[in-house]
Amino acid sequence: MKKGFSILILLIIPTVCFSQINFGIKGGMAFGYDGNLKNLVTDIKESHAKNNIGWHMGAYSRIHFLNWFLQPEIYFSSMKTDFNSFSQGDFTAHSNRLDIPVLVGHNFLGIGRIYAGPVFSTSLNEGISLKGIKKTKTDDFSLAGQVGTGLDISSFTFDVRYEFGFNDNETKFINKHSGQQFQLEKKQNSLILSIGYKF
């Protein structure tokens, strides 16, 4: 028992001594969120998402060990997506969620970074700009991945990353006047640009 505890201490001490932890804030824009509008009666996809744009803001920490790092993040993100449907007309879907990426990366050339990792997301709010529409069900959880690269210049960080969804996020609605049911099928496929400041 004592021998095992001593080995554990010997493993922890170098990690603490040779690792460095940074904290920071970040924000940016996202483009290209993928999605479809599907009529649940006819099972026909009536419209594809267009003019997709969003933003995010949050915080991160970066734990360095040699030339590698672990970067957990948490941020609020909001996305606006336009649809054109022959049964519902033109409308805009709004999505707010909490994203938690956990990224593993490697430093290079003193200022560069490459990284990848999973993103755990939970839905905070879903809505559409149509009158007489009632939301009946929303997928609260979705899983995606991110891969990207970044630069650290002084205390500022600049990142470009691509996010790809592993599963569709579905929100079901019903027209209270006609009784017609439809759902939005969305996937977190988007290009994300961000700028941050590390303390």
Short mmCIF file of C-alpha atoms in Angstrom, two decimals:
data_model
loop_
_atom_site.label_atom_id
_atom_site.label_comp_id
_atom_site.label_asym_id
_atom_site.label_seq_id
_atom_site.Cartn_x
_atom_site.Cartn_y
_atom_site.Cartn_z
CA MET A 1 0.00 0.00 0.00
CA LYS A 2 2.77 2.44 1.00
CA LYS A 3 4.78 1.48 -2.08
CA GLY A 4 1.79 2.12 -4.35
CA PHE A 5 1.15 5.49 -2.69
CA SER A 6 4.79 6.49 -3.15
CA ILE A 7 4.66 5.60 -6.85
CA LEU A 8 1.49 7.69 -7.24
CA ILE A 9 3.19 10.70 -5.60
CA LEU A 10 6.20 10.30 -7.90
CA LEU A 11 3.89 10.33 -10.91
CA ILE A 12 1.90 13.37 -9.74
CA ILE A 13 4.84 15.61 -8.78
CA PRO A 14 6.40 15.80 -12.29
CA THR A 15 3.00 16.44 -13.83
CA VAL A 16 2.34 19.36 -11.48
CA CYS A 17 5.86 20.75 -11.83
CA PHE A 18 6.14 20.55 -15.60
CA SER A 19 2.56 21.35 -16.62
CA GLN A 20 1.09 24.83 -16.98
CA ILE A 21 -2.55 25.82 -16.81
CA ASN A 22 -4.05 28.80 -18.65
CA PHE A 23 -7.57 30.17 -18.40
CA GLY A 24 -9.28 32.39 -20.93
CA ILE A 25 -12.43 33.69 -22.53
CA LYS A 26 -13.46 33.30 -26.17
CA GLY A 27 -16.15 34.18 -28.67
CA GLY A 28 -16.82 34.00 -32.38
CA MET A 29 -19.06 33.05 -35.28
CA ALA A 30 -20.29 29.81 -36.85
CA PHE A 31 -21.39 29.18 -40.43
CA GLY A 32 -23.03 26.33 -42.33
CA TYR A 33 -25.26 24.54 -39.79
CA ASP A 34 -26.92 21.63 -41.65
CA GLY A 35 -30.64 20.89 -41.47
CA ASN A 36 -33.89 19.83 -43.13
CA LEU A 37 -37.61 20.38 -42.65
CA LYS A 38 -39.53 17.10 -42.82
CA ASN A 39 -43.30 16.63 -43.11
CA LEU A 40 -44.21 13.79 -40.73
CA VAL A 41 -47.42 12.96 -42.60
CA THR A 42 -45.95 12.58 -46.09
CA ASP A 43 -42.41 11.74 -44.85
CA ILE A 44 -41.08 14.24 -47.41
CA LYS A 45 -38.15 16.59 -46.76
CA GLU A 46 -39.63 19.90 -47.89
CA SER A 47 -36.74 22.29 -47.36
CA HIS A 48 -33.01 22.43 -46.71
CA ALA A 49 -31.39 24.91 -44.33
CA LYS A 50 -29.87 28.06 -45.82
CA ASN A 51 -28.30 31.34 -44.66
CA ASN A 52 -27.02 29.63 -41.52
CA ILE A 53 -25.12 31.85 -39.11
CA GLY A 54 -24.52 31.81 -35.38
CA TRP A 55 -22.32 33.01 -32.55
CA HIS A 56 -20.82 31.69 -29.35
CA MET A 57 -19.24 33.03 -26.16
CA GLY A 58 -17.68 31.28 -23.21
CA ALA A 59 -14.53 30.25 -21.37
CA TYR A 60 -11.79 27.65 -21.58
CA SER A 61 -8.80 26.24 -19.75
CA ARG A 62 -5.65 24.82 -21.31
CA ILE A 63 -3.50 22.32 -19.43
CA HIS A 64 -0.01 21.98 -20.95
CA PHE A 65 2.29 18.99 -20.65
CA LEU A 66 5.44 19.12 -22.76
CA ASN A 67 4.21 19.94 -26.31
CA TRP A 68 0.72 18.54 -25.71
CA PHE A 69 -2.32 20.10 -24.09
CA LEU A 70 -5.82 19.30 -22.87
CA GLN A 71 -8.39 22.04 -23.46
CA PRO A 72 -11.86 21.74 -21.92
CA GLU A 73 -14.27 24.53 -22.89
CA ILE A 74 -17.77 25.64 -22.04
CA TYR A 75 -19.73 28.17 -24.05
CA PHE A 76 -23.20 29.37 -24.96
CA SER A 77 -23.99 29.18 -28.66
CA SER A 78 -26.88 30.50 -30.72
CA MET A 79 -27.73 29.62 -34.34
CA LYS A 80 -30.20 31.12 -36.83
CA THR A 81 -31.29 29.04 -39.81
CA ASP A 82 -33.65 30.01 -42.65
CA PHE A 83 -36.05 27.58 -44.32
CA ASN A 84 -38.37 27.78 -47.32
CA SER A 85 -41.22 25.26 -47.30
CA PHE A 86 -44.18 24.88 -49.67
CA SER A 87 -46.43 23.85 -46.76
CA GLN A 88 -45.20 26.33 -44.10
CA GLY A 89 -43.72 29.17 -46.18
CA ASP A 90 -40.56 31.07 -45.26
CA PHE A 91 -39.50 30.96 -41.62
CA THR A 92 -36.45 31.14 -39.37
CA ALA A 93 -35.44 28.54 -36.79
CA HIS A 94 -33.55 29.61 -33.67
CA SER A 95 -31.45 27.27 -31.56
CA ASN A 96 -29.66 28.01 -28.27
CA ARG A 97 -27.48 25.42 -26.62
CA LEU A 98 -24.66 24.85 -24.14
CA ASP A 99 -21.55 23.28 -25.69
CA ILE A 100 -18.77 21.50 -23.82
CA PRO A 101 -15.81 20.55 -26.06
CA VAL A 102 -12.96 18.48 -24.62
CA LEU A 103 -9.99 18.89 -26.96
CA VAL A 104 -6.57 17.29 -27.07
CA GLY A 105 -3.88 19.03 -29.09
CA HIS A 106 -0.23 19.55 -29.95
CA ASN A 107 1.80 22.77 -30.04
CA PHE A 108 4.16 23.56 -32.90
CA LEU A 109 6.50 26.40 -33.98
CA GLY A 110 6.00 28.18 -30.68
CA ILE A 111 2.69 29.81 -31.63
CA GLY A 112 0.70 27.15 -33.51
CA ARG A 113 -1.75 24.49 -32.32
CA ILE A 114 -3.66 21.58 -33.83
CA TYR A 115 -6.34 19.74 -31.90
CA ALA A 116 -9.40 17.48 -31.99
CA GLY A 117 -11.97 16.09 -29.62
CA PRO A 118 -15.64 15.49 -28.81
CA VAL A 119 -18.30 18.14 -28.14
CA PHE A 120 -21.16 17.44 -25.73
CA SER A 121 -24.16 19.72 -26.31
CA THR A 122 -27.45 20.24 -24.53
CA SER A 123 -30.38 22.18 -25.97
CA LEU A 124 -31.47 25.25 -24.01
CA ASN A 125 -34.14 26.61 -26.34
CA GLU A 126 -35.61 25.79 -29.77
CA GLY A 127 -38.12 27.93 -31.65
CA ILE A 128 -39.34 28.98 -35.09
CA SER A 129 -40.78 32.25 -36.41
CA LEU A 130 -44.22 30.86 -37.39
CA LYS A 131 -47.49 31.78 -35.73
CA GLY A 132 -49.82 29.07 -34.50
CA ILE A 133 -46.99 26.56 -34.11
CA LYS A 134 -46.45 24.50 -30.98
CA LYS A 135 -43.29 22.59 -30.13
CA THR A 136 -44.00 19.02 -29.03
CA LYS A 137 -40.57 17.41 -28.60
CA THR A 138 -36.87 18.33 -28.67
CA ASP A 139 -33.74 16.18 -28.50
CA ASP A 140 -31.99 17.63 -25.47
CA PHE A 141 -28.57 16.07 -26.03
CA SER A 142 -26.31 15.78 -29.08
CA LEU A 143 -22.76 14.63 -29.69
CA ALA A 144 -20.32 16.08 -32.22
CA GLY A 145 -16.62 16.26 -32.93
CA GLN A 146 -14.28 19.16 -33.61
CA VAL A 147 -10.96 19.39 -35.42
CA GLY A 148 -9.05 22.61 -35.87
CA THR A 149 -5.97 24.74 -35.68
CA GLY A 150 -5.05 27.96 -33.92
CA LEU A 151 -2.45 30.60 -33.21
CA ASP A 152 -1.39 32.20 -29.93
CA ILE A 153 -0.05 35.74 -30.33
CA SER A 154 0.81 37.32 -27.00
CA SER A 155 -2.32 36.86 -24.85
CA PHE A 156 -4.67 36.55 -27.83
CA THR A 157 -5.79 33.28 -29.41
CA PHE A 158 -7.18 32.80 -32.92
CA ASP A 159 -8.91 29.57 -33.95
CA VAL A 160 -10.47 27.96 -37.00
CA ARG A 161 -12.22 24.66 -36.48
CA TYR A 162 -14.76 22.40 -38.15
CA GLU A 163 -17.54 20.79 -36.16
CA PHE A 164 -19.28 17.64 -37.43
CA GLY A 165 -22.32 16.09 -35.79
CA PHE A 166 -22.48 12.38 -34.97
CA ASN A 167 -26.26 12.38 -34.67
CA ASP A 168 -29.24 14.43 -35.87
CA ASN A 169 -30.93 16.78 -33.44
CA GLU A 170 -34.69 16.65 -34.02
CA THR A 171 -37.36 19.12 -32.90
CA LYS A 172 -41.00 18.30 -33.60
CA PHE A 173 -43.73 20.90 -34.11
CA ILE A 174 -47.45 20.89 -34.81
CA ASN A 175 -49.58 23.50 -36.58
CA LYS A 176 -52.37 24.22 -34.07
CA HIS A 177 -54.75 25.32 -36.83
CA SER A 178 -54.28 22.56 -39.41
CA GLY A 179 -52.96 19.81 -37.14
CA GLN A 180 -50.07 19.21 -39.55
CA GLN A 181 -46.96 17.79 -37.90
CA PHE A 182 -43.40 18.37 -39.02
CA GLN A 183 -39.92 18.27 -37.60
CA LEU A 184 -36.62 20.05 -38.01
CA GLU A 185 -33.68 17.70 -38.47
CA LYS A 186 -30.42 19.46 -37.70
CA LYS A 187 -26.81 18.38 -37.49
CA GLN A 188 -23.88 20.32 -36.04
CA ASN A 189 -21.87 20.60 -39.28
CA SER A 190 -20.34 24.06 -39.26
CA LEU A 191 -17.19 26.13 -39.67
CA ILE A 192 -16.31 27.98 -36.46
CA LEU A 193 -14.10 31.08 -36.21
CA SER A 194 -13.17 32.44 -32.80
CA ILE A 195 -10.89 34.85 -30.98
CA GLY A 196 -9.96 34.60 -27.33
CA TYR A 197 -7.90 36.12 -24.55
CA LYS A 198 -5.88 34.04 -22.09
CA PHE A 199 -5.00 35.21 -18.60
#
